[in-house]
PDB file of N, CA and C in Angstrom:
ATOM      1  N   UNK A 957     176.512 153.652 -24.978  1.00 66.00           N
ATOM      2  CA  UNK A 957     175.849 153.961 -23.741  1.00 66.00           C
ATOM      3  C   UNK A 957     176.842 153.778 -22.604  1.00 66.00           C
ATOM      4  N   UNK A 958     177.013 155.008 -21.663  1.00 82.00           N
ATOM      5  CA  UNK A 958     178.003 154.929 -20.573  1.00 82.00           C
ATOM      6  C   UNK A 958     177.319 153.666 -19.704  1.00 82.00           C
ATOM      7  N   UNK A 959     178.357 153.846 -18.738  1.00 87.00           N
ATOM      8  CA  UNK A 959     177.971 152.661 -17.128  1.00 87.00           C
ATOM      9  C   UNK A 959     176.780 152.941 -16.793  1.00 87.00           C
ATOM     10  N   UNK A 960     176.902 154.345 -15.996  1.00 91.00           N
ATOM     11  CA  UNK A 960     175.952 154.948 -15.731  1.00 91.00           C
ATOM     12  C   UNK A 960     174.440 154.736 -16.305  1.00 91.00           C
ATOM     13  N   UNK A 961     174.415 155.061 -17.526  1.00 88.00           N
ATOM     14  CA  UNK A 961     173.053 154.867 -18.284  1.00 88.00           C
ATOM     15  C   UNK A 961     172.810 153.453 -18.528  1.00 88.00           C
ATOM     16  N   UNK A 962     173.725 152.644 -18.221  1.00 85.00           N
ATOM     17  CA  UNK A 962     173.597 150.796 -17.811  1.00 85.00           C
ATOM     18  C   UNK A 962     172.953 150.668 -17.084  1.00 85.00           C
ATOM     19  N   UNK A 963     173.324 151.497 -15.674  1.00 87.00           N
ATOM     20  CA  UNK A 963     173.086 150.765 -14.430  1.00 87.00           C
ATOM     21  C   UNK A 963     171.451 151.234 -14.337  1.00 87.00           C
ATOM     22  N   UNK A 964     171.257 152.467 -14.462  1.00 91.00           N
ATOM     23  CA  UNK A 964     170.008 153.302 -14.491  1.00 91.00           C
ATOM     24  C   UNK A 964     169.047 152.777 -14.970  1.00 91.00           C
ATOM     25  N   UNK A 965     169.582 152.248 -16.579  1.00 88.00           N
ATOM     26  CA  UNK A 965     168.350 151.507 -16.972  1.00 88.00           C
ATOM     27  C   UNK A 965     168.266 150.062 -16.653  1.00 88.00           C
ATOM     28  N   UNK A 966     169.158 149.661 -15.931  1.00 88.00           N
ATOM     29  CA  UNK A 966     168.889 148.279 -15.259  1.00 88.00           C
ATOM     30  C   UNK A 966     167.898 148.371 -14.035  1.00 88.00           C
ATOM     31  N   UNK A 967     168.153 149.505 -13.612  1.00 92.00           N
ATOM     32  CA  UNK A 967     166.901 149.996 -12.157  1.00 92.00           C
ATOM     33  C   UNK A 967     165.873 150.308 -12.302  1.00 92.00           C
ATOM     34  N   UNK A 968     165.576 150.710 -13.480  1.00 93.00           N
ATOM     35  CA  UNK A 968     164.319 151.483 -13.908  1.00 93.00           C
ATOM     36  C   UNK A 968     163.774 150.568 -14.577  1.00 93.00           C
ATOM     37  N   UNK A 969     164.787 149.583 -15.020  1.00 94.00           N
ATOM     38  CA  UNK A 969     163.523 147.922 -15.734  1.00 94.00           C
ATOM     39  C   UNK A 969     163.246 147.366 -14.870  1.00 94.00           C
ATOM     40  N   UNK A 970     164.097 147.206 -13.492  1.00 94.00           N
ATOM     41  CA  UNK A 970     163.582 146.386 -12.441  1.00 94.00           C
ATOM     42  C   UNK A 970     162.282 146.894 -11.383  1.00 94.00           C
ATOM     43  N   UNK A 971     162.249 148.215 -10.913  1.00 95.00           N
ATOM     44  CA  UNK A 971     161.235 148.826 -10.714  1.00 95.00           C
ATOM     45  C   UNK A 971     160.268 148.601 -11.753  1.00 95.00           C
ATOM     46  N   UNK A 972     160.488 148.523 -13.133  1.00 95.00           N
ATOM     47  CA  UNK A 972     159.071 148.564 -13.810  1.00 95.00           C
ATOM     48  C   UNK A 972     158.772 147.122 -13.341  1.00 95.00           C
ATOM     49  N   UNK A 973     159.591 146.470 -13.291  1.00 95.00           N
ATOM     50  CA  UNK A 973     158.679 145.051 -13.593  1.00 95.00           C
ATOM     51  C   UNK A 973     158.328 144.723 -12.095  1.00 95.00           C
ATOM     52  N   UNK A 974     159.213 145.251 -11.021  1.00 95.00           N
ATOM     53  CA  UNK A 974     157.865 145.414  -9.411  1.00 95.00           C
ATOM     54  C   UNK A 974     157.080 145.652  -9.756  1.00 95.00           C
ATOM     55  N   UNK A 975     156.452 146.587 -10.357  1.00 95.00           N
ATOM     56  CA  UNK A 975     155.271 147.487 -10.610  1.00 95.00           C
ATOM     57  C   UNK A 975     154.287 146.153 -11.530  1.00 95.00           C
ATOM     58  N   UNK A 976     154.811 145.923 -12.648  1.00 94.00           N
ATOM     59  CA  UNK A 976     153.874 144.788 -13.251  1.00 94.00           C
ATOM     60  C   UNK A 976     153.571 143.939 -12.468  1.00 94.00           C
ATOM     61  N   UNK A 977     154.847 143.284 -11.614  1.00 92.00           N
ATOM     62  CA  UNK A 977     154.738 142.125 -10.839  1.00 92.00           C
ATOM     63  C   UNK A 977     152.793 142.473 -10.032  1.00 92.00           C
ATOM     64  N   UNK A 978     153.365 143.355  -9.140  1.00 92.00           N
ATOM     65  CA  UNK A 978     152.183 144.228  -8.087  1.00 92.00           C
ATOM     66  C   UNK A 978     151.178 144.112  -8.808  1.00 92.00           C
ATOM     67  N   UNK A 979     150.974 144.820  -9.795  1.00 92.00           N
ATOM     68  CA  UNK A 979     149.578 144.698 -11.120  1.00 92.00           C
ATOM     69  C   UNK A 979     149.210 143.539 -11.166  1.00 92.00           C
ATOM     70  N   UNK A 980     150.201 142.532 -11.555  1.00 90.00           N
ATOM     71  CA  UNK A 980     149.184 140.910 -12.202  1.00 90.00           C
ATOM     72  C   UNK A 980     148.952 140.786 -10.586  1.00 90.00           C
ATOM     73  N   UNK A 981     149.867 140.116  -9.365  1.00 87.00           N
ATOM     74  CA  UNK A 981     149.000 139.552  -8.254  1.00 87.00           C
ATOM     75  C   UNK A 981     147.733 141.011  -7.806  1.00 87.00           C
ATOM     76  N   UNK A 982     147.789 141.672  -7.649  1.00 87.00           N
ATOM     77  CA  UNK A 982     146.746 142.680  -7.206  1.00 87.00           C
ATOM     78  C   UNK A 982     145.323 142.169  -7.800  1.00 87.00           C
ATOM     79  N   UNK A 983     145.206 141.574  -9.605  1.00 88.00           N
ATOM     80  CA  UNK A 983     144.001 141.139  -9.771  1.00 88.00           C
ATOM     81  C   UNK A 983     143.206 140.195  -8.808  1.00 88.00           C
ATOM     82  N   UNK A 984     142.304 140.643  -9.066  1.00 81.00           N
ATOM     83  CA  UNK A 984     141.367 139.288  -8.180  1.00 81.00           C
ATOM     84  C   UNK A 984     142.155 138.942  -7.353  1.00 81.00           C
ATOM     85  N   UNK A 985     142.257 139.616  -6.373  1.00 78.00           N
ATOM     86  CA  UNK A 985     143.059 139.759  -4.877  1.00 78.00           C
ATOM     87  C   UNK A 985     141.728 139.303  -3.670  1.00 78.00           C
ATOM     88  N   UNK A 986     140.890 140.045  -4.194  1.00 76.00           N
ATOM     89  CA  UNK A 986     139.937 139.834  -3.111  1.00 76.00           C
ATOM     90  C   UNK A 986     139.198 138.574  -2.586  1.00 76.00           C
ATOM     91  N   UNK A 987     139.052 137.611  -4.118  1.00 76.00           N
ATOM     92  CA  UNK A 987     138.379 136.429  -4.230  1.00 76.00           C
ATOM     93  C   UNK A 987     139.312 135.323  -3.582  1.00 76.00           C
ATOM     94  N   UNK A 988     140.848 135.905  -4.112  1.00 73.00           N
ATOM     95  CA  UNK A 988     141.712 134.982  -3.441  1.00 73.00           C
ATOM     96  C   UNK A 988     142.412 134.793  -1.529  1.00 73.00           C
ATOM     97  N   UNK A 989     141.898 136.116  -1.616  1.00 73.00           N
ATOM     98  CA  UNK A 989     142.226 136.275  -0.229  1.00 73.00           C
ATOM     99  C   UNK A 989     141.336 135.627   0.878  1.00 73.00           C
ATOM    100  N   UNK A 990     140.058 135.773   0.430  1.00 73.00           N
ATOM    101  CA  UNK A 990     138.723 135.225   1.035  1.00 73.00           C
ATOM    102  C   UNK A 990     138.726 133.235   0.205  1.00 73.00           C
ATOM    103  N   UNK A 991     139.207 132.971   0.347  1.00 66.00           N
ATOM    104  CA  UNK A 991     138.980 131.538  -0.272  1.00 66.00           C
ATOM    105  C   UNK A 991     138.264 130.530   0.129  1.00 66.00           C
ATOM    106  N   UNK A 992     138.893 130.091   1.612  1.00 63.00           N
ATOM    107  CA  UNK A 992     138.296 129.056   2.564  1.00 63.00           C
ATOM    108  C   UNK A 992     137.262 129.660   3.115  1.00 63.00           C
ATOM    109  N   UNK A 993     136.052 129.344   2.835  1.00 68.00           N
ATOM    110  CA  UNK A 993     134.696 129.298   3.791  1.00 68.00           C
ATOM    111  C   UNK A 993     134.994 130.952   4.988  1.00 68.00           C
ATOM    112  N   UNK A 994     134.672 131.518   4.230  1.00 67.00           N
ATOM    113  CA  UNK A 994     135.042 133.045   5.006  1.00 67.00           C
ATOM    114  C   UNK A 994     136.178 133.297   6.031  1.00 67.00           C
ATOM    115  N   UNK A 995     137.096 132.673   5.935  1.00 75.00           N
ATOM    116  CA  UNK A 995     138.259 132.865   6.607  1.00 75.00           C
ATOM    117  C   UNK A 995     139.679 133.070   6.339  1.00 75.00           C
ATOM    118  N   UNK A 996     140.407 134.444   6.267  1.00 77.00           N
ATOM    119  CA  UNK A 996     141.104 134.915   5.217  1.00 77.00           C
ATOM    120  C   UNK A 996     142.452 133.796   5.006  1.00 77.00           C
ATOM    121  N   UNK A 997     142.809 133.906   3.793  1.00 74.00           N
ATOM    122  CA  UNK A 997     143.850 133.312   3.477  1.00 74.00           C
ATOM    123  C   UNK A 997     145.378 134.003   3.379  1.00 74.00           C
ATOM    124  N   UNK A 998     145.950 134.260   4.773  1.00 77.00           N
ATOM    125  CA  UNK A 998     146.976 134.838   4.957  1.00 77.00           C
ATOM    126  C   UNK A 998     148.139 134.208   3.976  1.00 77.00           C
ATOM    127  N   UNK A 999     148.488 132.679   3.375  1.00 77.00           N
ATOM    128  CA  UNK A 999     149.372 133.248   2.390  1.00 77.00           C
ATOM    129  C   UNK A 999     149.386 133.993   1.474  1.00 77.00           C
ATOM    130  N   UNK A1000     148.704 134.427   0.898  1.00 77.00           N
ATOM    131  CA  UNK A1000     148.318 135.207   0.167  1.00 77.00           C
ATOM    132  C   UNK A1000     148.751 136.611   0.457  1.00 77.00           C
ATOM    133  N   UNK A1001     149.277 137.042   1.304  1.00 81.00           N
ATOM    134  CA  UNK A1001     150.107 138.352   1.621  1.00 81.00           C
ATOM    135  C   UNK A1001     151.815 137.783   1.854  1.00 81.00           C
ATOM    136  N   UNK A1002     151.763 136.613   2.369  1.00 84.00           N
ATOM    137  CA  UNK A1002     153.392 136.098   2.803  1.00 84.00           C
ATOM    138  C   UNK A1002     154.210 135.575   1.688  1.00 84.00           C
ATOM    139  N   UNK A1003     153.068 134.739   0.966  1.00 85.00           N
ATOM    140  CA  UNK A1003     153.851 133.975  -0.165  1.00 85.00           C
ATOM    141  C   UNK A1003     153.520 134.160  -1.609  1.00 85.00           C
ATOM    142  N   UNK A1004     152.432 135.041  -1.800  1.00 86.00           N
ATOM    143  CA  UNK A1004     152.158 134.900  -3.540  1.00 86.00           C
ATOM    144  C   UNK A1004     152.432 136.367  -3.781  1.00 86.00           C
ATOM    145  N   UNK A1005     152.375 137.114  -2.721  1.00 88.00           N
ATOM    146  CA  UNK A1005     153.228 138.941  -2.801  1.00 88.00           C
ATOM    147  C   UNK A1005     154.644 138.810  -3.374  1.00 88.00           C
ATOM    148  N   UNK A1006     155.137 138.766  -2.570  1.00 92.00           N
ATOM    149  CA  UNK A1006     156.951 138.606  -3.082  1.00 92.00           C
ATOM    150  C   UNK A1006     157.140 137.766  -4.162  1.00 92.00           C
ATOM    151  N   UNK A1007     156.505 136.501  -4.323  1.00 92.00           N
ATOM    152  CA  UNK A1007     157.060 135.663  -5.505  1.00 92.00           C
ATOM    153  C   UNK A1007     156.429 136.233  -6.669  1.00 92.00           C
ATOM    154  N   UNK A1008     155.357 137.248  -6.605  1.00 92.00           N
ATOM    155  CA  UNK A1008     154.779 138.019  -7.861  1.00 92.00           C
ATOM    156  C   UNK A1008     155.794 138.990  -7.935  1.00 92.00           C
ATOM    157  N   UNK A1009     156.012 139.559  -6.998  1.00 94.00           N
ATOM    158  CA  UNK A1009     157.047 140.770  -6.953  1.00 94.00           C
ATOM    159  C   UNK A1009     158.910 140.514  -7.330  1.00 94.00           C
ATOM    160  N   UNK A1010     158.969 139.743  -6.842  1.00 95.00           N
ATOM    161  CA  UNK A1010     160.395 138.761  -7.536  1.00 95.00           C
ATOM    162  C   UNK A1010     159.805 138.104  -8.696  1.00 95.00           C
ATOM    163  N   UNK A1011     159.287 137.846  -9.067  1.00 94.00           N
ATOM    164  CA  UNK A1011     159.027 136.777 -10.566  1.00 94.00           C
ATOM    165  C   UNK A1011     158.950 138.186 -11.223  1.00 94.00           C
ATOM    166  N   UNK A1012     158.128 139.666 -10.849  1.00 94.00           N
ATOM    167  CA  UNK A1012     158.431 140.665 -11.970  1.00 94.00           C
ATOM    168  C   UNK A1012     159.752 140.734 -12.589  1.00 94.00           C
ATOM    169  N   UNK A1013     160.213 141.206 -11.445  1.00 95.00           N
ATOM    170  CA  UNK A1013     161.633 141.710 -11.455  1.00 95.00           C
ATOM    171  C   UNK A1013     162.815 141.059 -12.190  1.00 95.00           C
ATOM    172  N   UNK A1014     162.830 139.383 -11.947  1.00 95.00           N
ATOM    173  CA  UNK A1014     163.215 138.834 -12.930  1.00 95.00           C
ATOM    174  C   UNK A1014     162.882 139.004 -13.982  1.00 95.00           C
ATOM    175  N   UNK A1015     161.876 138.944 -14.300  1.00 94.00           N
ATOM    176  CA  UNK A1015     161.592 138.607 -16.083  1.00 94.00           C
ATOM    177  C   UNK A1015     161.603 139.764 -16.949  1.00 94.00           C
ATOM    178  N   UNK A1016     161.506 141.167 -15.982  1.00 94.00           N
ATOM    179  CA  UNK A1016     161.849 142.082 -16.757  1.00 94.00           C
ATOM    180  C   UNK A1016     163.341 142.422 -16.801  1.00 94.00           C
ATOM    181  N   UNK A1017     163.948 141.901 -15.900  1.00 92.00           N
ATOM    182  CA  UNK A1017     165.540 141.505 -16.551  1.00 92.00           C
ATOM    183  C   UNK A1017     166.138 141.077 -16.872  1.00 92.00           C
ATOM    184  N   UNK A1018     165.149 140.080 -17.484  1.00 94.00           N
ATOM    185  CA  UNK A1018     165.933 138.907 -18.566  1.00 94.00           C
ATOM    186  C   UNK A1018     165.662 139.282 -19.466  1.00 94.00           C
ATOM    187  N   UNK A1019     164.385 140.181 -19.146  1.00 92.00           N
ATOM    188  CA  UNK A1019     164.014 140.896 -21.437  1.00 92.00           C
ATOM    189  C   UNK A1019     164.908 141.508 -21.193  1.00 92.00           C
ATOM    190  N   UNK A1020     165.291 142.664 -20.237  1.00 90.00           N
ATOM    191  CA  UNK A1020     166.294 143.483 -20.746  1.00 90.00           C
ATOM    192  C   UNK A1020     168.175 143.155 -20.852  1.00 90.00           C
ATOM    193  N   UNK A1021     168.185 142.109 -19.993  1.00 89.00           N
ATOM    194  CA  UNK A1021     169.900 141.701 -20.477  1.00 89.00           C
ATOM    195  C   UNK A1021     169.619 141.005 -21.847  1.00 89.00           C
ATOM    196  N   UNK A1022     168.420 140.432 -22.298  1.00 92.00           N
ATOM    197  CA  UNK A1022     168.454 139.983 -23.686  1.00 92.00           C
ATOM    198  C   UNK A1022     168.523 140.914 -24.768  1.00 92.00           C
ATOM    199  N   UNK A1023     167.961 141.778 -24.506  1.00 88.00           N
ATOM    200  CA  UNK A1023     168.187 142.812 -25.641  1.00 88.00           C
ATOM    201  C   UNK A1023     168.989 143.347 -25.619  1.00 88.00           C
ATOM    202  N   UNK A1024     170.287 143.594 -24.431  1.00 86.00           N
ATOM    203  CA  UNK A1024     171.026 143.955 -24.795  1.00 86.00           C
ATOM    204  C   UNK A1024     172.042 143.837 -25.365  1.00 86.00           C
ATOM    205  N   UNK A1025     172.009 142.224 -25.154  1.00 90.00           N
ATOM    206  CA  UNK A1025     172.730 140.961 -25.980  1.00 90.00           C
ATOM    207  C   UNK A1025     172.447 140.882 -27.258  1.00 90.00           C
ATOM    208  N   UNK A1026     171.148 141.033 -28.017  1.00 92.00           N
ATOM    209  CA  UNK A1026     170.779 141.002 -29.031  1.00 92.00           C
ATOM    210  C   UNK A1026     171.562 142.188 -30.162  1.00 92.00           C
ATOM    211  N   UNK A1027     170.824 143.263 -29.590  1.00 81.00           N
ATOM    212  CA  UNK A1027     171.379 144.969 -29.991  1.00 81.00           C
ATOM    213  C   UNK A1027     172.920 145.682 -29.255  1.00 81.00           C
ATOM    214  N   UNK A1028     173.441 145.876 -29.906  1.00 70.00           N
ATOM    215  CA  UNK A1028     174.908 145.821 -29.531  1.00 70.00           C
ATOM    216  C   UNK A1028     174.745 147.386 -29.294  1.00 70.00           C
TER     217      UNK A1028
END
């Protein structure tokens, strides 16, 4: 596999796993957002967005530098 088709599929695992990231926090978004006694819970857009969205992104590139370590 060239550079090229390295780098590509290093982007295209990391976009996927934004995308998962987005999926798991998106569940039951609503219950969490509304928490305290009807008054919204703004971390919940500042701080559990991005760290879902970075925690994807990592972990789908640790499966994928692992496998590539694995499979030669």
């Amino acid at each position: 596999m060239g550079q090229r088709a390295q780098a590509a599929g290093g982007c295209l695992t990391a976009a996927l796993g934004a995308g998962v990231g987005l999926a798991v926090w998106s569940y039951d978004v609503r219950n969490r957002f509304r928490r305290f006694e009807a008054s919204p819970d703004w971390s919940v857009l500042y701080a559990e967005l991005p760290l879902a969205v970075l925690g994807g992104i990592l972990a789908s590139l640790g499966v994928w530098a692992l496998v590539r370590r694995v499979r030669p």
